[in-house]
DNA sequence: TCAGATT
């Protein structure tokens, strides 16, 4: 559809047009039947360089692919290393799991995980559910919440009087891009924080409650054992702003949660294997 | 004692 997006000359009617072209796919819905139900696979551990085409090539040996997708970071556009493959038939998906789960694609250094995808209609929004949950000590702010509150006030004063904090995100980001150095925990979309010594029954809501008062938290995760579903003793929190993350770490490292003393720091790259 | 990711 041509659209006038600029009038270059009113008197002689010269316009600049822009032309937007959209592509649609229209097709009959596939008749539902047991044979095509649950034929959708979730794939993780993909090499970040793998394209959708290469992903399809890898899986096409097991059957007809209906759709495929690689998830990308919304900011950087780079692959998140996870994706989806929907096969025509469930039996094809089962064969693909048998053949590819735990295998290294040619040229890859890490094995991929292939399993049936969750059904998106039954997903729960963990973040919203957790944040709706309010514990009594949140309603009556303790020392922790007061510290976070002071910090926010401090931020407002900085903004009002133009005082730059030494932890200002601008300074840090400028340093990062100029020197090309890697700062622990910095993931591009936020600052990843490692929380150690969580109790086996810890859940995401406790992380939201602890870190939320310090600023913008975009993600929390309690790492659980696959079989027991108990917390493995640690978790991760992603915060948007460096100074808020730094304040949360400074305040929460050594914090006593129940009968445990937490260790809180920026996430490092160390692996738990070997 | 430093993951997993769900269109």
PDB file of C-alpha atoms (C1' of nucleotides) in Angstrom:
ATOM      1  CA  UNK A   1       0.000   0.000   0.000  1.00  0.00           C
ATOM      2  CA  UNK A   2       1.543   3.328  -1.043  1.00  0.00           C
ATOM      3  CA  UNK A   3       1.447   5.952   1.713  1.00  0.00           C
ATOM      4  CA  UNK A   4       2.337   9.628   1.478  1.00  0.00           C
ATOM      5  CA  UNK A   5       4.970  10.051   4.164  1.00  0.00           C
ATOM      6  CA  UNK A   6       6.264  13.497   3.284  1.00  0.00           C
ATOM      7  CA  UNK A   7       4.990  16.485   1.365  1.00  0.00           C
ATOM      8  CA  UNK A   8       8.029  17.868  -0.455  1.00  0.00           C
ATOM      9  CA  UNK A   9       6.331  20.835  -2.077  1.00  0.00           C
ATOM     10  CA  UNK A  10       2.858  22.094  -1.317  1.00  0.00           C
ATOM     11  CA  UNK A  11       2.512  24.388  -4.294  1.00  0.00           C
ATOM     12  CA  UNK A  12       3.482  21.926  -6.970  1.00  0.00           C
ATOM     13  CA  UNK A  13       2.144  18.785  -5.298  1.00  0.00           C
ATOM     14  CA  UNK A  14       5.318  16.798  -4.963  1.00  0.00           C
ATOM     15  CA  UNK A  15       5.050  13.973  -2.461  1.00  0.00           C
ATOM     16  CA  UNK A  16       7.306  11.284  -1.223  1.00  0.00           C
ATOM     17  CA  UNK A  17       5.652   7.906  -1.007  1.00  0.00           C
ATOM     18  CA  UNK A  18       6.643   4.908   0.926  1.00  0.00           C
ATOM     19  CA  UNK A  19       5.574   1.455  -0.044  1.00  0.00           C
ATOM     20  CA  UNK A  20       5.016  -1.205   2.549  1.00  0.00           C
ATOM     21  CA  UNK A  21       4.759  -4.779   1.436  1.00  0.00           C
ATOM     22  CA  UNK A  22       3.366  -7.411   3.722  1.00  0.00           C
ATOM     23  CA  UNK A  23       3.395 -11.116   3.166  1.00  0.00           C
ATOM     24  CA  UNK A  24       0.673 -13.344   4.496  1.00  0.00           C
ATOM     25  CA  UNK A  25       0.403 -17.037   4.546  1.00  0.00           C
ATOM     26  CA  UNK A  26      -3.118 -18.346   4.204  1.00  0.00           C
ATOM     27  CA  UNK A  27      -3.841 -22.016   4.335  1.00  0.00           C
ATOM     28  CA  UNK A  28      -6.416 -24.482   5.458  1.00  0.00           C
ATOM     29  CA  UNK A  29      -6.061 -25.529   9.061  1.00  0.00           C
ATOM     30  CA  UNK A  30      -4.707 -29.029   9.325  1.00  0.00           C
ATOM     31  CA  UNK A  31      -7.471 -31.332  10.466  1.00  0.00           C
ATOM     32  CA  UNK A  32      -6.847 -32.198  14.072  1.00  0.00           C
ATOM     33  CA  UNK A  33      -6.153 -35.794  14.816  1.00  0.00           C
ATOM     34  CA  UNK A  34      -4.223 -37.800  17.353  1.00  0.00           C
ATOM     35  CA  UNK A  35      -1.412 -38.445  14.882  1.00  0.00           C
ATOM     36  CA  UNK A  36      -0.443 -34.785  14.560  1.00  0.00           C
ATOM     37  CA  UNK A  37      -1.115 -33.782  18.138  1.00  0.00           C
ATOM     38  CA  UNK A  38       1.926 -33.089  20.347  1.00  0.00           C
ATOM     39  CA  UNK A  39       4.329 -33.066  17.428  1.00  0.00           C
ATOM     40  CA  UNK A  40       5.937 -29.847  18.572  1.00  0.00           C
ATOM     41  CA  UNK A  41       9.496 -29.937  19.885  1.00  0.00           C
ATOM     42  CA  UNK A  42      11.466 -27.560  22.044  1.00  0.00           C
ATOM     43  CA  UNK A  43      15.169 -27.468  21.280  1.00  0.00           C
ATOM     44  CA  UNK A  44      17.804 -25.873  23.499  1.00  0.00           C
ATOM     45  CA  UNK A  45      21.579 -25.669  23.533  1.00  0.00           C
ATOM     46  CA  UNK A  46      21.729 -24.714  19.864  1.00  0.00           C
ATOM     47  CA  UNK A  47      24.882 -23.000  18.624  1.00  0.00           C
ATOM     48  CA  UNK A  48      24.178 -19.271  18.554  1.00  0.00           C
ATOM     49  CA  UNK A  49      25.288 -19.191  14.937  1.00  0.00           C
ATOM     50  CA  UNK A  50      22.790 -21.789  13.770  1.00  0.00           C
ATOM     51  CA  UNK A  51      20.192 -20.451  11.357  1.00  0.00           C
ATOM     52  CA  UNK A  52      16.583 -21.504  11.044  1.00  0.00           C
ATOM     53  CA  UNK A  53      17.450 -23.167   7.751  1.00  0.00           C
ATOM     54  CA  UNK A  54      20.248 -25.176   9.344  1.00  0.00           C
ATOM     55  CA  UNK A  55      17.927 -26.144  12.169  1.00  0.00           C
ATOM     56  CA  UNK A  56      15.402 -27.442   9.655  1.00  0.00           C
ATOM     57  CA  UNK A  57      18.113 -29.318   7.785  1.00  0.00           C
ATOM     58  CA  UNK A  58      19.124 -31.040  10.975  1.00  0.00           C
ATOM     59  CA  UNK A  59      15.584 -32.131  11.829  1.00  0.00           C
ATOM     60  CA  UNK A  60      14.249 -32.795   8.337  1.00  0.00           C
ATOM     61  CA  UNK A  61      15.822 -36.267   8.295  1.00  0.00           C
ATOM     62  CA  UNK A  62      13.131 -37.343  10.774  1.00  0.00           C
ATOM     63  CA  UNK A  63      10.081 -36.159   8.902  1.00  0.00           C
ATOM     64  CA  UNK A  64       8.114 -33.320   7.421  1.00  0.00           C
ATOM     65  CA  UNK A  65       8.551 -30.049   9.271  1.00  0.00           C
ATOM     66  CA  UNK A  66       5.460 -27.869   9.522  1.00  0.00           C
ATOM     67  CA  UNK A  67       7.020 -24.875  11.276  1.00  0.00           C
ATOM     68  CA  UNK A  68      10.341 -23.959  12.811  1.00  0.00           C
ATOM     69  CA  UNK A  69      11.614 -21.081  14.867  1.00  0.00           C
ATOM     70  CA  UNK A  70      14.731 -19.876  16.599  1.00  0.00           C
ATOM     71  CA  UNK A  71      14.178 -17.468  19.478  1.00  0.00           C
ATOM     72  CA  UNK A  72      16.293 -14.342  19.431  1.00  0.00           C
ATOM     73  CA  UNK A  73      17.167 -11.678  21.955  1.00  0.00           C
ATOM     74  CA  UNK A  74      14.766  -8.810  21.384  1.00  0.00           C
ATOM     75  CA  UNK A  75      17.440  -6.187  21.867  1.00  0.00           C
ATOM     76  CA  UNK A  76      20.468  -7.604  20.089  1.00  0.00           C
ATOM     77  CA  UNK A  77      18.696  -9.900  17.632  1.00  0.00           C
ATOM     78  CA  UNK A  78      21.155 -12.712  18.335  1.00  0.00           C
ATOM     79  CA  UNK A  79      19.967 -16.267  18.793  1.00  0.00           C
ATOM     80  CA  UNK A  80      19.102 -17.367  22.318  1.00  0.00           C
ATOM     81  CA  UNK A  81      20.122 -20.886  21.403  1.00  0.00           C
ATOM     82  CA  UNK A  82      16.614 -22.253  21.739  1.00  0.00           C
ATOM     83  CA  UNK A  83      13.927 -22.961  19.202  1.00  0.00           C
ATOM     84  CA  UNK A  84      10.960 -24.995  18.072  1.00  0.00           C
ATOM     85  CA  UNK A  85      10.304 -27.629  15.454  1.00  0.00           C
ATOM     86  CA  UNK A  86       6.797 -28.789  14.669  1.00  0.00           C
ATOM     87  CA  UNK A  87       6.626 -32.017  12.752  1.00  0.00           C
ATOM     88  CA  UNK A  88       3.731 -33.243  10.682  1.00  0.00           C
ATOM     89  CA  UNK A  89       3.355 -36.346  12.819  1.00  0.00           C
ATOM     90  CA  UNK A  90       3.958 -37.082  16.467  1.00  0.00           C
ATOM     91  CA  UNK A  91       5.856 -40.238  15.547  1.00  0.00           C
ATOM     92  CA  UNK A  92       8.339 -38.096  13.613  1.00  0.00           C
ATOM     93  CA  UNK A  93       8.844 -35.882  16.625  1.00  0.00           C
ATOM     94  CA  UNK A  94       9.443 -38.925  18.808  1.00  0.00           C
ATOM     95  CA  UNK A  95      12.070 -40.197  16.380  1.00  0.00           C
ATOM     96  CA  UNK A  96      13.773 -36.802  16.318  1.00  0.00           C
ATOM     97  CA  UNK A  97      14.034 -36.825  20.110  1.00  0.00           C
ATOM     98  CA  UNK A  98      15.562 -40.293  20.013  1.00  0.00           C
ATOM     99  CA  UNK A  99      17.979 -39.339  17.282  1.00  0.00           C
ATOM    100  CA  UNK A 100      19.000 -35.807  18.295  1.00  0.00           C
ATOM    101  CA  UNK A 101      18.536 -35.293  22.031  1.00  0.00           C
ATOM    102  CA  UNK A 102      21.965 -35.087  23.647  1.00  0.00           C
ATOM    103  CA  UNK A 103      23.726 -35.085  20.272  1.00  0.00           C
ATOM    104  CA  UNK A 104      26.176 -32.499  19.022  1.00  0.00           C
ATOM    105  CA  UNK A 105      25.236 -31.033  15.640  1.00  0.00           C
ATOM    106  CA  UNK A 106      28.211 -31.083  13.276  1.00  0.00           C
ATOM    107  CA  UNK A 107      30.560 -28.270  14.196  1.00  0.00           C
ATOM    108  CA  UNK A 108      28.897 -27.692  17.573  1.00  0.00           C
ATOM    109  CA  UNK A 109      30.801 -27.948  20.834  1.00  0.00           C
ATOM    110  CA  UNK A 110      27.816 -28.623  23.083  1.00  0.00           C
ATOM    111  CA  UNK A 111      25.051 -31.213  22.821  1.00  0.00           C
ATOM    112  CA  UNK A 112      21.515 -30.049  22.170  1.00  0.00           C
ATOM    113  CA  UNK A 113      18.434 -30.892  24.186  1.00  0.00           C
ATOM    114  CA  UNK A 114      15.351 -31.988  22.276  1.00  0.00           C
ATOM    115  CA  UNK A 115      12.034 -32.538  24.037  1.00  0.00           C
ATOM    116  CA  UNK A 116       8.344 -31.964  23.581  1.00  0.00           C
ATOM    117  CA  UNK A 117       7.377 -28.328  23.900  1.00  0.00           C
ATOM    118  CA  UNK A 118       5.131 -27.066  26.622  1.00  0.00           C
ATOM    119  CA  UNK A 119       1.677 -26.096  25.544  1.00  0.00           C
ATOM    120  CA  UNK A 120       1.623 -22.269  25.500  1.00  0.00           C
ATOM    121  CA  UNK A 121      -2.056 -22.117  26.466  1.00  0.00           C
ATOM    122  CA  UNK A 122      -1.368 -23.619  29.872  1.00  0.00           C
ATOM    123  CA  UNK A 123       1.661 -21.540  30.753  1.00  0.00           C
ATOM    124  CA  UNK A 124       1.491 -19.466  33.901  1.00  0.00           C
ATOM    125  CA  UNK A 125       3.077 -16.093  34.242  1.00  0.00           C
ATOM    126  CA  UNK A 126       5.459 -16.774  37.065  1.00  0.00           C
ATOM    127  CA  UNK A 127       6.463 -13.163  37.419  1.00  0.00           C
ATOM    128  CA  UNK A 128       2.945 -11.850  37.832  1.00  0.00           C
ATOM    129  CA  UNK A 129       1.881 -14.680  40.122  1.00  0.00           C
ATOM    130  CA  UNK A 130       4.927 -14.203  42.301  1.00  0.00           C
ATOM    131  CA  UNK A 131       4.510 -10.473  42.490  1.00  0.00           C
ATOM    132  CA  UNK A 132       0.856 -10.767  43.401  1.00  0.00           C
ATOM    133  CA  UNK A 133       1.915 -12.818  46.382  1.00  0.00           C
ATOM    134  CA  UNK A 134       2.599 -10.526  49.304  1.00  0.00           C
ATOM    135  CA  UNK A 135       4.196 -11.760  52.467  1.00  0.00           C
ATOM    136  CA  UNK A 136       3.488 -10.126  55.831  1.00  0.00           C
ATOM    137  CA  UNK A 137       7.020  -8.737  56.141  1.00  0.00           C
ATOM    138  CA  UNK A 138       6.531  -6.941  52.839  1.00  0.00           C
ATOM    139  CA  UNK A 139       3.541  -5.078  54.174  1.00  0.00           C
ATOM    140  CA  UNK A 140       5.549  -4.009  57.199  1.00  0.00           C
ATOM    141  CA  UNK A 141       8.887  -3.080  55.635  1.00  0.00           C
ATOM    142  CA  UNK A 142      11.913  -4.348  57.499  1.00  0.00           C
ATOM    143  CA  UNK A 143      15.439  -2.920  57.448  1.00  0.00           C
ATOM    144  CA  UNK A 144      15.979  -4.303  53.957  1.00  0.00           C
ATOM    145  CA  UNK A 145      13.066  -2.481  52.374  1.00  0.00           C
ATOM    146  CA  UNK A 146      14.041   0.685  54.234  1.00  0.00           C
ATOM    147  CA  UNK A 147      17.530   0.511  52.800  1.00  0.00           C
ATOM    148  CA  UNK A 148      16.137   0.095  49.306  1.00  0.00           C
ATOM    149  CA  UNK A 149      13.810   3.027  49.926  1.00  0.00           C
ATOM    150  CA  UNK A 150      16.703   5.223  51.007  1.00  0.00           C
ATOM    151  CA  UNK A 151      18.524   4.274  47.875  1.00  0.00           C
ATOM    152  CA  UNK A 152      15.596   5.319  45.706  1.00  0.00           C
ATOM    153  CA  UNK A 153      15.398   8.637  47.489  1.00  0.00           C
ATOM    154  CA  UNK A 154      19.117   9.060  46.902  1.00  0.00           C
ATOM    155  CA  UNK A 155      18.534   8.422  43.209  1.00  0.00           C
ATOM    156  CA  UNK A 156      15.795  11.036  43.046  1.00  0.00           C
ATOM    157  CA  UNK A 157      18.090  13.592  44.676  1.00  0.00           C
ATOM    158  CA  UNK A 158      20.762  12.754  42.136  1.00  0.00           C
ATOM    159  CA  UNK A 159      18.331  13.284  39.319  1.00  0.00           C
ATOM    160  CA  UNK A 160      16.957  16.499  40.776  1.00  0.00           C
ATOM    161  CA  UNK A 161      20.361  18.068  41.436  1.00  0.00           C
ATOM    162  CA  UNK A 162      22.274  16.480  38.582  1.00  0.00           C
ATOM    163  CA  UNK A 163      24.623  14.630  40.885  1.00  0.00           C
ATOM    164  CA  UNK A 164      26.047  11.623  39.135  1.00  0.00           C
ATOM    165  CA  UNK A 165      26.386   8.498  41.182  1.00  0.00           C
ATOM    166  CA  UNK A 166      29.726   6.752  40.820  1.00  0.00           C
ATOM    167  CA  UNK A 167      27.717   3.699  39.879  1.00  0.00           C
ATOM    168  CA  UNK A 168      25.852   5.426  37.093  1.00  0.00           C
ATOM    169  CA  UNK A 169      24.867   3.057  34.284  1.00  0.00           C
ATOM    170  CA  UNK A 170      26.110   5.549  31.710  1.00  0.00           C
ATOM    171  CA  UNK A 171      29.618   5.459  33.151  1.00  0.00           C
ATOM    172  CA  UNK A 172      29.706   1.696  33.304  1.00  0.00           C
ATOM    173  CA  UNK A 173      28.260   1.162  29.848  1.00  0.00           C
ATOM    174  CA  UNK A 174      30.643   3.719  28.412  1.00  0.00           C
ATOM    175  CA  UNK A 175      33.584   1.935  30.009  1.00  0.00           C
ATOM    176  CA  UNK A 176      32.364  -1.417  28.749  1.00  0.00           C
ATOM    177  CA  UNK A 177      32.026  -0.335  25.165  1.00  0.00           C
ATOM    178  CA  UNK A 178      35.246   1.660  25.093  1.00  0.00           C
ATOM    179  CA  UNK A 179      37.522  -0.876  26.684  1.00  0.00           C
ATOM    180  CA  UNK A 180      35.704  -3.977  25.475  1.00  0.00           C
ATOM    181  CA  UNK A 181      36.074  -5.493  28.904  1.00  0.00           C
ATOM    182  CA  UNK A 182      33.749  -8.058  30.354  1.00  0.00           C
ATOM    183  CA  UNK A 183      32.057  -7.139  33.570  1.00  0.00           C
ATOM    184  CA  UNK A 184      30.801 -10.103  35.598  1.00  0.00           C
ATOM    185  CA  UNK A 185      27.078 -10.596  35.414  1.00  0.00           C
ATOM    186  CA  UNK A 186      26.498  -8.186  32.554  1.00  0.00           C
ATOM    187  CA  UNK A 187      24.300 -10.011  30.056  1.00  0.00           C
ATOM    188  CA  UNK A 188      23.488  -7.237  27.605  1.00  0.00           C
ATOM    189  CA  UNK A 189      19.825  -7.214  28.582  1.00  0.00           C
ATOM    190  CA  UNK A 190      20.548  -6.757  32.261  1.00  0.00           C
ATOM    191  CA  UNK A 191      22.789  -7.637  35.157  1.00  0.00           C
ATOM    192  CA  UNK A 192      22.686 -11.250  36.211  1.00  0.00           C
ATOM    193  CA  UNK A 193      23.065 -11.903  39.936  1.00  0.00           C
ATOM    194  CA  UNK A 194      23.993 -15.226  41.507  1.00  0.00           C
ATOM    195  CA  UNK A 195      22.256 -16.087  44.763  1.00  0.00           C
ATOM    196  CA  UNK A 196      23.706 -18.956  46.749  1.00  0.00           C
ATOM    197  CA  UNK A 197      22.554 -20.891  49.821  1.00  0.00           C
ATOM    198  CA  UNK A 198      18.839 -20.907  49.165  1.00  0.00           C
ATOM    199  CA  UNK A 199      16.821 -23.515  51.056  1.00  0.00           C
ATOM    200  CA  UNK A 200      15.569 -26.627  49.210  1.00  0.00           C
ATOM    201  CA  UNK A 201      12.006 -25.301  49.301  1.00  0.00           C
ATOM    202  CA  UNK A 202      12.902 -21.769  48.125  1.00  0.00           C
ATOM    203  CA  UNK A 203      10.780 -20.472  45.281  1.00  0.00           C
ATOM    204  CA  UNK A 204      10.782 -17.579  42.856  1.00  0.00           C
ATOM    205  CA  UNK A 205       8.568 -15.391  45.009  1.00  0.00           C
ATOM    206  CA  UNK A 206      11.261 -15.040  47.655  1.00  0.00           C
ATOM    207  CA  UNK A 207      13.682 -13.707  45.031  1.00  0.00           C
ATOM    208  CA  UNK A 208      11.127 -11.182  43.782  1.00  0.00           C
ATOM    209  CA  UNK A 209      10.508 -10.072  47.356  1.00  0.00           C
ATOM    210  CA  UNK A 210      14.188  -9.698  48.199  1.00  0.00           C
ATOM    211  CA  UNK A 211      15.358  -7.956  45.048  1.00  0.00           C
ATOM    212  CA  UNK A 212      12.252  -6.062  43.944  1.00  0.00           C
ATOM    213  CA  UNK A 213      12.641  -3.255  46.503  1.00  0.00           C
ATOM    214  CA  UNK A 214      16.044  -2.361  45.018  1.00  0.00           C
ATOM    215  CA  UNK A 215      14.782  -1.617  41.542  1.00  0.00           C
ATOM    216  CA  UNK A 216      13.819  -3.118  38.209  1.00  0.00           C
ATOM    217  CA  UNK A 217      13.952  -6.907  38.259  1.00  0.00           C
ATOM    218  CA  UNK A 218      13.231  -8.549  34.921  1.00  0.00           C
ATOM    219  CA  UNK A 219      13.765 -12.206  35.737  1.00  0.00           C
ATOM    220  CA  UNK A 220      14.233 -14.529  38.668  1.00  0.00           C
ATOM    221  CA  UNK A 221      15.001 -18.220  38.634  1.00  0.00           C
ATOM    222  CA  UNK A 222      15.398 -20.839  41.322  1.00  0.00           C
ATOM    223  CA  UNK A 223      17.454 -23.756  40.034  1.00  0.00           C
ATOM    224  CA  UNK A 224      15.848 -27.058  40.925  1.00  0.00           C
ATOM    225  CA  UNK A 225      16.807 -30.701  40.682  1.00  0.00           C
ATOM    226  CA  UNK A 226      14.966 -32.240  37.768  1.00  0.00           C
ATOM    227  CA  UNK A 227      13.853 -35.322  39.731  1.00  0.00           C
ATOM    228  CA  UNK A 228      13.122 -33.989  43.212  1.00  0.00           C
ATOM    229  CA  UNK A 229      12.026 -30.501  42.117  1.00  0.00           C
ATOM    230  CA  UNK A 230      13.872 -29.165  45.165  1.00  0.00           C
ATOM    231  CA  UNK A 231      16.051 -26.084  44.931  1.00  0.00           C
ATOM    232  CA  UNK A 232      19.698 -26.963  44.316  1.00  0.00           C
ATOM    233  CA  UNK A 233      20.744 -24.169  46.659  1.00  0.00           C
ATOM    234  CA  UNK A 234      21.098 -21.347  44.202  1.00  0.00           C
ATOM    235  CA  UNK A 235      19.260 -19.087  41.836  1.00  0.00           C
ATOM    236  CA  UNK A 236      19.594 -16.094  39.540  1.00  0.00           C
ATOM    237  CA  UNK A 237      18.117 -12.632  39.407  1.00  0.00           C
ATOM    238  CA  UNK A 238      18.365 -10.250  36.469  1.00  0.00           C
ATOM    239  CA  UNK A 239      18.211  -6.532  37.147  1.00  0.00           C
ATOM    240  CA  UNK A 240      18.070  -3.821  34.532  1.00  0.00           C
ATOM    241  CA  UNK A 241      20.218  -1.157  36.131  1.00  0.00           C
ATOM    242  CA  UNK A 242      23.757  -1.550  37.351  1.00  0.00           C
ATOM    243  CA  UNK A 243      23.492   0.708  40.363  1.00  0.00           C
ATOM    244  CA  UNK A 244      20.338  -0.971  41.622  1.00  0.00           C
ATOM    245  CA  UNK A 245      21.925  -4.391  41.130  1.00  0.00           C
ATOM    246  CA  UNK A 246      25.053  -3.270  42.968  1.00  0.00           C
ATOM    247  CA  UNK A 247      22.968  -1.940  45.830  1.00  0.00           C
ATOM    248  CA  UNK A 248      20.973  -5.168  46.025  1.00  0.00           C
ATOM    249  CA  UNK A 249      24.180  -7.207  46.123  1.00  0.00           C
ATOM    250  CA  UNK A 250      25.772  -4.998  48.745  1.00  0.00           C
ATOM    251  CA  UNK A 251      22.632  -5.217  50.878  1.00  0.00           C
ATOM    252  CA  UNK A 252      21.721  -8.859  50.406  1.00  0.00           C
ATOM    253  CA  UNK A 253      25.123 -10.545  50.459  1.00  0.00           C
ATOM    254  CA  UNK A 254      25.378 -12.034  53.936  1.00  0.00           C
ATOM    255  CA  UNK A 255      21.660 -11.551  54.504  1.00  0.00           C
ATOM    256  CA  UNK A 256      20.148 -14.132  56.805  1.00  0.00           C
ATOM    257  CA  UNK A 257      17.170 -15.844  55.222  1.00  0.00           C
ATOM    258  CA  UNK A 258      15.646 -18.243  57.729  1.00  0.00           C
ATOM    259  CA  UNK A 259      18.599 -20.157  59.140  1.00  0.00           C
ATOM    260  CA  UNK A 260      20.820 -19.579  56.128  1.00  0.00           C
ATOM    261  CA  UNK A 261      23.276 -16.848  55.239  1.00  0.00           C
ATOM    262  CA  UNK A 262      23.014 -15.907  51.592  1.00  0.00           C
ATOM    263  CA  UNK A 263      25.908 -15.243  49.272  1.00  0.00           C
ATOM    264  CA  UNK A 264      24.996 -12.744  46.603  1.00  0.00           C
ATOM    265  CA  UNK A 265      27.243 -11.540  43.794  1.00  0.00           C
ATOM    266  CA  UNK A 266      27.287 -10.859  40.096  1.00  0.00           C
ATOM    267  CA  UNK A 267      27.146 -14.102  38.170  1.00  0.00           C
ATOM    268  CA  UNK A 268      30.450 -15.395  36.865  1.00  0.00           C
ATOM    269  CA  UNK A 269      31.031 -17.794  34.008  1.00  0.00           C
ATOM    270  CA  UNK A 270      32.331 -20.650  36.108  1.00  0.00           C
ATOM    271  CA  UNK A 271      30.773 -24.008  35.306  1.00  0.00           C
ATOM    272  CA  UNK A 272      29.474 -26.521  37.823  1.00  0.00           C
ATOM    273  CA  UNK A 273      30.732 -29.450  35.792  1.00  0.00           C
ATOM    274  CA  UNK A 274      33.998 -31.399  36.190  1.00  0.00           C
TER     275      UNK A 274
ATOM    276  C1'  DT B   1      28.763 -22.784  44.944  1.00  0.00           C
ATOM    277  C1'  DC B   2      27.224 -19.919  38.880  1.00  0.00           C
ATOM    278  C1'  DA B   3      21.021 -22.129  34.672  1.00  0.00           C
ATOM    279  C1'  DG B   4      17.857 -22.440  31.431  1.00  0.00           C
ATOM    280  C1'  DA B   5      15.360 -20.683  28.348  1.00  0.00           C
ATOM    281  C1'  DT B   6       8.717 -22.422  25.796  1.00  0.00           C
ATOM    282  C1'  DT B   7       6.717 -19.481  19.753  1.00  0.00           C
TER     283       DT B   7
END
